PDB file of C-alpha atoms in Angstrom:
ATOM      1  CA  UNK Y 665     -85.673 120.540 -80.743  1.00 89.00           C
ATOM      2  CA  UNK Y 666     -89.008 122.055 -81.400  1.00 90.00           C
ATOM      3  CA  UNK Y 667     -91.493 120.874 -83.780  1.00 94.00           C
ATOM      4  CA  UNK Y 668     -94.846 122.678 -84.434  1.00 97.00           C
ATOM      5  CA  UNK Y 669     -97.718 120.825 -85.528  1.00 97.00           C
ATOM      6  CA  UNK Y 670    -100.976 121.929 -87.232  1.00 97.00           C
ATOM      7  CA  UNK Y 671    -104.372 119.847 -88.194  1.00 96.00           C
ATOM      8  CA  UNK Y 672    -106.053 118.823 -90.162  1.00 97.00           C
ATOM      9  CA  UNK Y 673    -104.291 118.942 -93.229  1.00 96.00           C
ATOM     10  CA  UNK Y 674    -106.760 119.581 -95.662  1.00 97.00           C
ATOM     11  CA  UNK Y 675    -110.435 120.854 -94.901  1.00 97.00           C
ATOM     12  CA  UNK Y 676    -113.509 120.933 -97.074  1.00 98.00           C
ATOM     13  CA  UNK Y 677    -116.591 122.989 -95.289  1.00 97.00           C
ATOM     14  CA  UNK Y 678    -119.876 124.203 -96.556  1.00 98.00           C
ATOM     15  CA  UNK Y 679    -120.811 127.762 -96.430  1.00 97.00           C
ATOM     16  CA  UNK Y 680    -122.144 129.125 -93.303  1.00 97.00           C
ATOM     17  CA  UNK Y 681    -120.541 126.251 -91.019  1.00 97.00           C
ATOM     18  CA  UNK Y 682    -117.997 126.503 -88.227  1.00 97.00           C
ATOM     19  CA  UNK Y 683    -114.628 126.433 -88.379  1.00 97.00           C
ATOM     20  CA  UNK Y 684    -111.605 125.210 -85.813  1.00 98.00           C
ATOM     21  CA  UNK Y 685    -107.982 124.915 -86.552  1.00 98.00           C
ATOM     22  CA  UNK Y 686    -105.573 123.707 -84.422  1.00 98.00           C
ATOM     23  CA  UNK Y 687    -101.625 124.886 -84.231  1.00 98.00           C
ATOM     24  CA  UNK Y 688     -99.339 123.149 -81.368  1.00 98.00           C
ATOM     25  CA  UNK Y 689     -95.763 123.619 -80.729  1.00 97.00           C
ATOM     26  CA  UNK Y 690     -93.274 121.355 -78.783  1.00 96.00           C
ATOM     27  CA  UNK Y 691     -90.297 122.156 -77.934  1.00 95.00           C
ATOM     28  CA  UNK Y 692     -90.432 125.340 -75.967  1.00 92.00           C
ATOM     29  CA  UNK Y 693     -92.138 127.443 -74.065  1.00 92.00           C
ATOM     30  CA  UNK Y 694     -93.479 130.810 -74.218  1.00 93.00           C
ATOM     31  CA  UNK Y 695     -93.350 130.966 -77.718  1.00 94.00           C
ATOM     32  CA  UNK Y 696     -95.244 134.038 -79.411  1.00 94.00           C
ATOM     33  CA  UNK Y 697     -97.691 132.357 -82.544  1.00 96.00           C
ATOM     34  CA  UNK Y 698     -98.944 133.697 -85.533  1.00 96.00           C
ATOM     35  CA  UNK Y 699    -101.688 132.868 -87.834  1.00 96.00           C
ATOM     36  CA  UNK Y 700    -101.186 133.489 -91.760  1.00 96.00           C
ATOM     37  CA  UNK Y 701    -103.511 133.164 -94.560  1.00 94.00           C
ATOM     38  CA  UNK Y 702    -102.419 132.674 -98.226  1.00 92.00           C
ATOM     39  CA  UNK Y 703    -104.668 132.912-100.820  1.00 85.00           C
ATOM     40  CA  UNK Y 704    -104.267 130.591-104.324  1.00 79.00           C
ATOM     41  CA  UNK Y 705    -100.852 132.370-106.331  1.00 75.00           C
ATOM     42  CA  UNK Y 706    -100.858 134.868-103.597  1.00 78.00           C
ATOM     43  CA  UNK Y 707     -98.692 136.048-100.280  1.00 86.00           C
ATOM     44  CA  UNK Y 708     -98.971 135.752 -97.316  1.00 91.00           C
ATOM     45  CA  UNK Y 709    -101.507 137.991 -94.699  1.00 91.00           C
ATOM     46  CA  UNK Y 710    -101.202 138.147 -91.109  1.00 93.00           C
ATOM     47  CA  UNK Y 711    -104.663 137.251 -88.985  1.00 94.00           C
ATOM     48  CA  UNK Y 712    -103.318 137.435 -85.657  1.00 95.00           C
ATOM     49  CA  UNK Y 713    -100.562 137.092 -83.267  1.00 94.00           C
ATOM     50  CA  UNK Y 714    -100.035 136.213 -79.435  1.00 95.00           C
ATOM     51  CA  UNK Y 715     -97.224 137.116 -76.963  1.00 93.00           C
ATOM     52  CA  UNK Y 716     -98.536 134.691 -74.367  1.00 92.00           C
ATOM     53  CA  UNK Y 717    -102.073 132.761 -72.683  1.00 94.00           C
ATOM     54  CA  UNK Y 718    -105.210 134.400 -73.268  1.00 91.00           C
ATOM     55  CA  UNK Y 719    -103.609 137.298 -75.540  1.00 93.00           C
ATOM     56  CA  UNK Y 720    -104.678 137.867 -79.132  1.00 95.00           C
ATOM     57  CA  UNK Y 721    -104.142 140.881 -81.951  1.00 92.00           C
ATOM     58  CA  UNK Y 722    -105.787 141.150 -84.697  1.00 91.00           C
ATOM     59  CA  UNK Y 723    -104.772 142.178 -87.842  1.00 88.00           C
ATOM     60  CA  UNK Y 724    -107.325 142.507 -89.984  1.00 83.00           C
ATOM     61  CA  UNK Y 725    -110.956 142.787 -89.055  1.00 69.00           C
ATOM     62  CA  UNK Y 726    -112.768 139.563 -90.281  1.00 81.00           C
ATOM     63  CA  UNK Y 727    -114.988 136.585 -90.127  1.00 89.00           C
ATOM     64  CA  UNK Y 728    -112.251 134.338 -87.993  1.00 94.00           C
ATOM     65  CA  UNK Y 729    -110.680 134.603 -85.040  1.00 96.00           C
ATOM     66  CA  UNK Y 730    -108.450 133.347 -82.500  1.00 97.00           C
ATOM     67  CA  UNK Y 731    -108.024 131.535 -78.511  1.00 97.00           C
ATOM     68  CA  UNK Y 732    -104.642 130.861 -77.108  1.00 97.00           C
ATOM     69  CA  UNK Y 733    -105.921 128.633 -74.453  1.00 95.00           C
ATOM     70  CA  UNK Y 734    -102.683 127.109 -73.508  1.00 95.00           C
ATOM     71  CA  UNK Y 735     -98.921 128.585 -73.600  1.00 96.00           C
ATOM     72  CA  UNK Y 736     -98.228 126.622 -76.612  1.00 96.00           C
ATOM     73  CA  UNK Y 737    -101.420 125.968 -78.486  1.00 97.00           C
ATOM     74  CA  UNK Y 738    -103.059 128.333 -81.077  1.00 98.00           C
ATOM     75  CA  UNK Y 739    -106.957 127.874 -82.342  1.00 98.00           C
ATOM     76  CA  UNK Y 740    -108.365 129.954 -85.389  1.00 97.00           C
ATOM     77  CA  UNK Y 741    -112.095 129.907 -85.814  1.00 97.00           C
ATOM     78  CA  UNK Y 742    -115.097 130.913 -87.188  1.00 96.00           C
ATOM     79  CA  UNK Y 743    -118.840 130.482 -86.475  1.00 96.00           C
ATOM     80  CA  UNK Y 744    -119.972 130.993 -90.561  1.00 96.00           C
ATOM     81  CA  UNK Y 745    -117.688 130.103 -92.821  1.00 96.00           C
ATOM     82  CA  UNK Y 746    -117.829 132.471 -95.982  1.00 95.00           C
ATOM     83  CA  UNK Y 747    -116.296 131.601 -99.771  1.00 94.00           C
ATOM     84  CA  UNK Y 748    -113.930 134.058 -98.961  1.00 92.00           C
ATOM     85  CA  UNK Y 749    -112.437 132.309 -96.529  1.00 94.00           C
ATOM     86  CA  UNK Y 750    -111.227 129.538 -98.715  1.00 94.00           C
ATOM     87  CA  UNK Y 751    -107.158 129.510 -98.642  1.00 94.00           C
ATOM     88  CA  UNK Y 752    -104.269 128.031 -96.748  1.00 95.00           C
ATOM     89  CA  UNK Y 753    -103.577 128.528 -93.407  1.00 97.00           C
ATOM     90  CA  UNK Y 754     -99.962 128.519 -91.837  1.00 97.00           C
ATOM     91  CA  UNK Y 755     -99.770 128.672 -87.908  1.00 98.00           C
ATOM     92  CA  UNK Y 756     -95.843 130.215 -87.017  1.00 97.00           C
ATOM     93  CA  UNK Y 757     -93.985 130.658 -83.935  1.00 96.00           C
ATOM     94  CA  UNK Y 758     -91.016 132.522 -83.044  1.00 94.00           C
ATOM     95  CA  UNK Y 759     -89.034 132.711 -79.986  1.00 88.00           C
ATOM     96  CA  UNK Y 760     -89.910 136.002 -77.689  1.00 76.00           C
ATOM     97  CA  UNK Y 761     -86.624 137.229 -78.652  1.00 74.00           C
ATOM     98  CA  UNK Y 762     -85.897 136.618 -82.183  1.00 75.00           C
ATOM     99  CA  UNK Y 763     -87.083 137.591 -85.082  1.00 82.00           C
ATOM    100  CA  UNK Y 764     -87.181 134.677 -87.261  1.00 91.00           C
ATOM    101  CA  UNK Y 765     -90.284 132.695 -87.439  1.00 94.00           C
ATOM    102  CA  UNK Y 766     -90.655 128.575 -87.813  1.00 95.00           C
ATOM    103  CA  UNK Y 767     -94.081 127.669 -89.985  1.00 97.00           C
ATOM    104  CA  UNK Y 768     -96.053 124.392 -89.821  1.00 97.00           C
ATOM    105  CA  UNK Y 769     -96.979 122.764 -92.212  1.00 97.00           C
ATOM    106  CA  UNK Y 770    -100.296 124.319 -93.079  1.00 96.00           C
ATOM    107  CA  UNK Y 771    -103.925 123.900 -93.278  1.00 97.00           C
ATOM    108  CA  UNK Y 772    -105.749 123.963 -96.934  1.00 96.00           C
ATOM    109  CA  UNK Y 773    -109.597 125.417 -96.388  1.00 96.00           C
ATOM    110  CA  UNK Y 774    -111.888 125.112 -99.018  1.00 96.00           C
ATOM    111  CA  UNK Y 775    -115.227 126.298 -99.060  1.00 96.00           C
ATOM    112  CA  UNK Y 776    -118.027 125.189-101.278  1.00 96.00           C
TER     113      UNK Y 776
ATOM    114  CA  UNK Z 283     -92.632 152.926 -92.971  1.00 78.00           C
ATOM    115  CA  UNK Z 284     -91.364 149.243 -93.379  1.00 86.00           C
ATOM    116  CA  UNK Z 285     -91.863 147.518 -96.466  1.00 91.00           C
ATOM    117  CA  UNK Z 286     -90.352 144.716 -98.526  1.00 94.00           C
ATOM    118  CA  UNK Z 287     -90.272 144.529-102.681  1.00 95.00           C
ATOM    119  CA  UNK Z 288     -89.709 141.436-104.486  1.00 94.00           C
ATOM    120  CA  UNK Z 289     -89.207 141.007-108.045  1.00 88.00           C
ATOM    121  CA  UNK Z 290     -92.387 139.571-109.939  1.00 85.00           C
ATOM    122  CA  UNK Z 291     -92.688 136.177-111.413  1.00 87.00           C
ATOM    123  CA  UNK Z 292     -92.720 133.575-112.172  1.00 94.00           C
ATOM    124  CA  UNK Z 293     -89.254 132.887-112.943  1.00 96.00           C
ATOM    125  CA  UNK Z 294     -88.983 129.945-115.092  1.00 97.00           C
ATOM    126  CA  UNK Z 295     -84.733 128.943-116.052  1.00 97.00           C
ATOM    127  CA  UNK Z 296     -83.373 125.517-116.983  1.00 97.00           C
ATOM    128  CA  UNK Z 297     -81.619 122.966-115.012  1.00 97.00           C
ATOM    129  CA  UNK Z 298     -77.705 124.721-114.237  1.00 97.00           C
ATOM    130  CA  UNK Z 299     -78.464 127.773-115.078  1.00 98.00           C
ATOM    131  CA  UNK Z 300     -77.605 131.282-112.673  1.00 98.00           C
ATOM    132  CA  UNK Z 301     -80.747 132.686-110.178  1.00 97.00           C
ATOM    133  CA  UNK Z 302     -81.301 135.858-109.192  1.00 97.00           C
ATOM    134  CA  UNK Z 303     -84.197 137.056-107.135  1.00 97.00           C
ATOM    135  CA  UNK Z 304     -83.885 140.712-106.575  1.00 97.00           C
ATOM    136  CA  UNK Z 305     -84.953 142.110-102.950  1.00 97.00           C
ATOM    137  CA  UNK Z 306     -84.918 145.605-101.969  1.00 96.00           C
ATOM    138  CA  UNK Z 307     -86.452 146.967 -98.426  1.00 95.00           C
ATOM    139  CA  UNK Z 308     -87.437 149.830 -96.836  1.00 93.00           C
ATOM    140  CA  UNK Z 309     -87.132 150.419 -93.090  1.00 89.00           C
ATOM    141  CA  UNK Z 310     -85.392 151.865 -89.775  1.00 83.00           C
ATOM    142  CA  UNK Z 311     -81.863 151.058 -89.158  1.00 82.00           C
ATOM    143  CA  UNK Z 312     -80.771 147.541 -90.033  1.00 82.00           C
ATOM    144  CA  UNK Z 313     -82.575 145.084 -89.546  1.00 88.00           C
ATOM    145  CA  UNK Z 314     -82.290 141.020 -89.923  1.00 92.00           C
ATOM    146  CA  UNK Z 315     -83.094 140.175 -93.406  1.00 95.00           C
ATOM    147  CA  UNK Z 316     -84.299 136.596 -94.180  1.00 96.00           C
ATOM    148  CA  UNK Z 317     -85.063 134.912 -97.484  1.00 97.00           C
ATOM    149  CA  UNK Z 318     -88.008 132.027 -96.750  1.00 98.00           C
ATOM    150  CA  UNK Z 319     -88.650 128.835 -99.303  1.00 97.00           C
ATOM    151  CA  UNK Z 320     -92.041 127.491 -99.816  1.00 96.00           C
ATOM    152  CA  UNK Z 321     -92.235 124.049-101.357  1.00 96.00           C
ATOM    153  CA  UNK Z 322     -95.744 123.152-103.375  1.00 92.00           C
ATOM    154  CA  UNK Z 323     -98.444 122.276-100.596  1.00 90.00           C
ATOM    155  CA  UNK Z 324     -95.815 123.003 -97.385  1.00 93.00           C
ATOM    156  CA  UNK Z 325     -95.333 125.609 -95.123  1.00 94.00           C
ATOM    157  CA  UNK Z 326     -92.287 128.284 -95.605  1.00 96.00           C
ATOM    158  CA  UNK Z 327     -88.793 127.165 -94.919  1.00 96.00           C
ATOM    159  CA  UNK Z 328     -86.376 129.706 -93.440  1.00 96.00           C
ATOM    160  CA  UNK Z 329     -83.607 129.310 -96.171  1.00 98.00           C
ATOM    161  CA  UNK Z 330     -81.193 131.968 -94.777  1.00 97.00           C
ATOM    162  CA  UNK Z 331     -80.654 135.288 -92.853  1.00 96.00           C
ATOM    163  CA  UNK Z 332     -78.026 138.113 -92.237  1.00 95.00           C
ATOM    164  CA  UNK Z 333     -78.193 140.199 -89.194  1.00 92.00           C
ATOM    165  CA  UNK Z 334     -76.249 142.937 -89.993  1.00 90.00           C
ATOM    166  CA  UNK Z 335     -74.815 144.943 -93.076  1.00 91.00           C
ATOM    167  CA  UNK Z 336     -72.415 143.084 -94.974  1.00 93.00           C
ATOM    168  CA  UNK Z 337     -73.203 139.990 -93.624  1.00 94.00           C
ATOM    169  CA  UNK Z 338     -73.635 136.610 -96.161  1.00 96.00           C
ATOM    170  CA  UNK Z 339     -76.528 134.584 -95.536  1.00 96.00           C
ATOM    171  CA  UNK Z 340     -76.267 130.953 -97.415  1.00 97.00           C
ATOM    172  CA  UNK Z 341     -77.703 127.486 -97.306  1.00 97.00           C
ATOM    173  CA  UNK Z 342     -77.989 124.717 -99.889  1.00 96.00           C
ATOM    174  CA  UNK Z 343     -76.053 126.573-102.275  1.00 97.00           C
ATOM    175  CA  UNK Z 344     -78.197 129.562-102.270  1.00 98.00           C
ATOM    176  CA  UNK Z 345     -76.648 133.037-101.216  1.00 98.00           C
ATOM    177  CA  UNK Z 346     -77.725 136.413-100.336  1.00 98.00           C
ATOM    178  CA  UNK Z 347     -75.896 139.897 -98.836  1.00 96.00           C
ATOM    179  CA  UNK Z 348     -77.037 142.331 -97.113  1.00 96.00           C
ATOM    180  CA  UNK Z 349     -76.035 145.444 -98.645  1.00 95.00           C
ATOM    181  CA  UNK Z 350     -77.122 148.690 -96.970  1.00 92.00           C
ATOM    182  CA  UNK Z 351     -76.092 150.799 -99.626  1.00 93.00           C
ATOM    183  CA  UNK Z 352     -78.767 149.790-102.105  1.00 94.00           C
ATOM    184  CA  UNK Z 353     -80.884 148.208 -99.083  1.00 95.00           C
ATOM    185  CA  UNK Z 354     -81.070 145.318-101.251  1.00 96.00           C
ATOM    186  CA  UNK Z 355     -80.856 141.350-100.027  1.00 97.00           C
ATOM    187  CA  UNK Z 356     -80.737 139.330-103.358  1.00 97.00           C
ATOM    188  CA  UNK Z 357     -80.997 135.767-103.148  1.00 98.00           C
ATOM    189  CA  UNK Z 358     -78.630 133.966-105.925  1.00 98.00           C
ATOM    190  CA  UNK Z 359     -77.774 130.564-106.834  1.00 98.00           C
ATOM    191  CA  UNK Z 360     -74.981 129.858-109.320  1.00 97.00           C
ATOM    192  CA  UNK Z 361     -76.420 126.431-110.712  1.00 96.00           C
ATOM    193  CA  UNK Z 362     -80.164 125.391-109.804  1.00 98.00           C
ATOM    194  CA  UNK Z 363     -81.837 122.512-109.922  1.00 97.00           C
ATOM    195  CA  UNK Z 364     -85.480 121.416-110.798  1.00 97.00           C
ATOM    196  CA  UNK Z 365     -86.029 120.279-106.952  1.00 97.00           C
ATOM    197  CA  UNK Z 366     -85.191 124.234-106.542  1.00 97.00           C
ATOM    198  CA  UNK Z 367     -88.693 124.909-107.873  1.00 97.00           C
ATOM    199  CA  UNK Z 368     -90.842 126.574-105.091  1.00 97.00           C
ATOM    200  CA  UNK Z 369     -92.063 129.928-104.145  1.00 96.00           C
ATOM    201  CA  UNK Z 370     -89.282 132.460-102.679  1.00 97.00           C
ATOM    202  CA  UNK Z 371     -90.058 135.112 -99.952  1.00 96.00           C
ATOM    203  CA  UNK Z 372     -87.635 137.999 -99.165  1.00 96.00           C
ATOM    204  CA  UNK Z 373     -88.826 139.474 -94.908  1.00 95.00           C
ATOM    205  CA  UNK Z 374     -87.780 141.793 -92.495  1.00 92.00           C
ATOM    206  CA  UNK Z 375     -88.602 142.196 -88.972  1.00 89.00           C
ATOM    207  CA  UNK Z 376     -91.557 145.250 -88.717  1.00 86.00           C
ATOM    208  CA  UNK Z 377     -90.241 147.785 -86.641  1.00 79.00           C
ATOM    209  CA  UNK Z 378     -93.228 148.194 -84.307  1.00 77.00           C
ATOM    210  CA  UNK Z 379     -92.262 144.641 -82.942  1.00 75.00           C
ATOM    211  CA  UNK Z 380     -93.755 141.605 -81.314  1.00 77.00           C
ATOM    212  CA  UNK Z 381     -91.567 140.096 -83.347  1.00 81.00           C
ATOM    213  CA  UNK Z 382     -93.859 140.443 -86.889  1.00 89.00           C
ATOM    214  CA  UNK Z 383     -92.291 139.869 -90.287  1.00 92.00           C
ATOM    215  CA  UNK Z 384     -93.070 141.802 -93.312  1.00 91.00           C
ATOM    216  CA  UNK Z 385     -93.091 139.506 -96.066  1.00 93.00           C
ATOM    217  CA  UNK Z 386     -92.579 140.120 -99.785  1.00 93.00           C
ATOM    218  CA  UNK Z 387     -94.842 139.097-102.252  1.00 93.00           C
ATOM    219  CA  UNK Z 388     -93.256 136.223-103.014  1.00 94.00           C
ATOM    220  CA  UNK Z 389     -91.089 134.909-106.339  1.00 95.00           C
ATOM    221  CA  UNK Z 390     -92.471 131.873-107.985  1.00 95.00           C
ATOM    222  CA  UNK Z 391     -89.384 130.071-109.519  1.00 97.00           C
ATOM    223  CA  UNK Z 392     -90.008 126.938-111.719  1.00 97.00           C
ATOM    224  CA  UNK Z 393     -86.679 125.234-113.417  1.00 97.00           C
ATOM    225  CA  UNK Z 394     -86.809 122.600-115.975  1.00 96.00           C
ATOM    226  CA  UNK Z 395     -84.584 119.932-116.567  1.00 95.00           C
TER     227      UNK Z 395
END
């Protein structure tokens, strides 16, 4: 069975520092990944998405972004963290050819 | 182009009682529908799906149809329970691929006991 992981769980930064979040999935292989941001009380926004190594869209232009550096592993980053960014973050996969997604557990970024 | 509308909460009922979360879409032919559940602090939880018209999605004693002739996917429950409380997201696949889901806003549902 697959199992996707994502760390750490919680995540208190200063302004203006880096940022590195880390999404792995087990399980499976050649799994497209997503990156979602939810803001307190509100829904969810797609950041980016990745059919495969090396590949990245982005969905809205921003302060983060994203590496796939391996098949199954998904990094969001930034180099200055702004208040803005504060939310939580939920890494997703899906399999290349479904539709339905399968979320981890989420990341909650807060920054003071 | 595609979209997805979800009733607004929160919806607050009491332990028993009858849920309805109203979905309605827009988009291109007919799509998978999915209802997602997201627990305080946790990720979303697929909950149930249809994959064509007509079809009857249902898990843990939730239930939802896809009906193409309102284009509606409306999650019920005939007796919920306070564990039921969570956030509730109607989605549909967008059109342009890359498999991408277009969320609804999400339904807030808190029951008491």
């Amino acid at each position: 069975s697959q199992t996707i992981h994502q760390w750490p769980a919680t995540l208190v930064q200063p302004v203006g520092s880096p940022l590195s979040l880390e999404c792995t999935v087990e399980g499976t292989s050649n799994p497209n990944l997503y990156w979602y941001r939810q803001a307190a009380g509100r829904g969810l926004q797609l950041l980016f998405y990745s059919v495969g190594i090396g590949q990245i869209s982005s969905e809205v232009p921003q302060n983060l972004s994203a590496s796939r550096p391996q098949d199954r592993q998904f990094i969001l980053s930034s180099k200055k963290l702004l208040l803005s960014d504060s939310g939580f973050y939920l890494c997703a996969w899906s399999f290349s050819a479904h539709n339905e997604q399968f979320f981890g557990p989420g990341t909650r970024l807060t920054v003071l | 182009g595609d979209s997805v509308t979800q009733m607004e909460g929160p919806v607050t009922l009491s332990e028993e009682a009858f849920l309805t979360i109203n979905c309605t879409y827009t988009a291109t032919g007919y799509p998978s529908l999915f209802w997602y559940v997201q627990y305080p602090g946790e990720g979303l939880q697929l909950l149930l799906k249809a994959t064509k018209a007509d079809d009857k999605g249902s898990n843990k004693g939730f239930e939802a149809t896809y009906r193409k002739e309102t284009t509606s996917f409306h999650l019920e429950k005939g007796s919920v329970q306070v564990s039921d409380s969570a956030v509730y997201f109607c989605a549909l696949p967008f059109s342009g691929g890359y498999n991408k889901l277009i969320f609804g806003a999400g339904t807030r549902l808190a029951v008491h006991p």
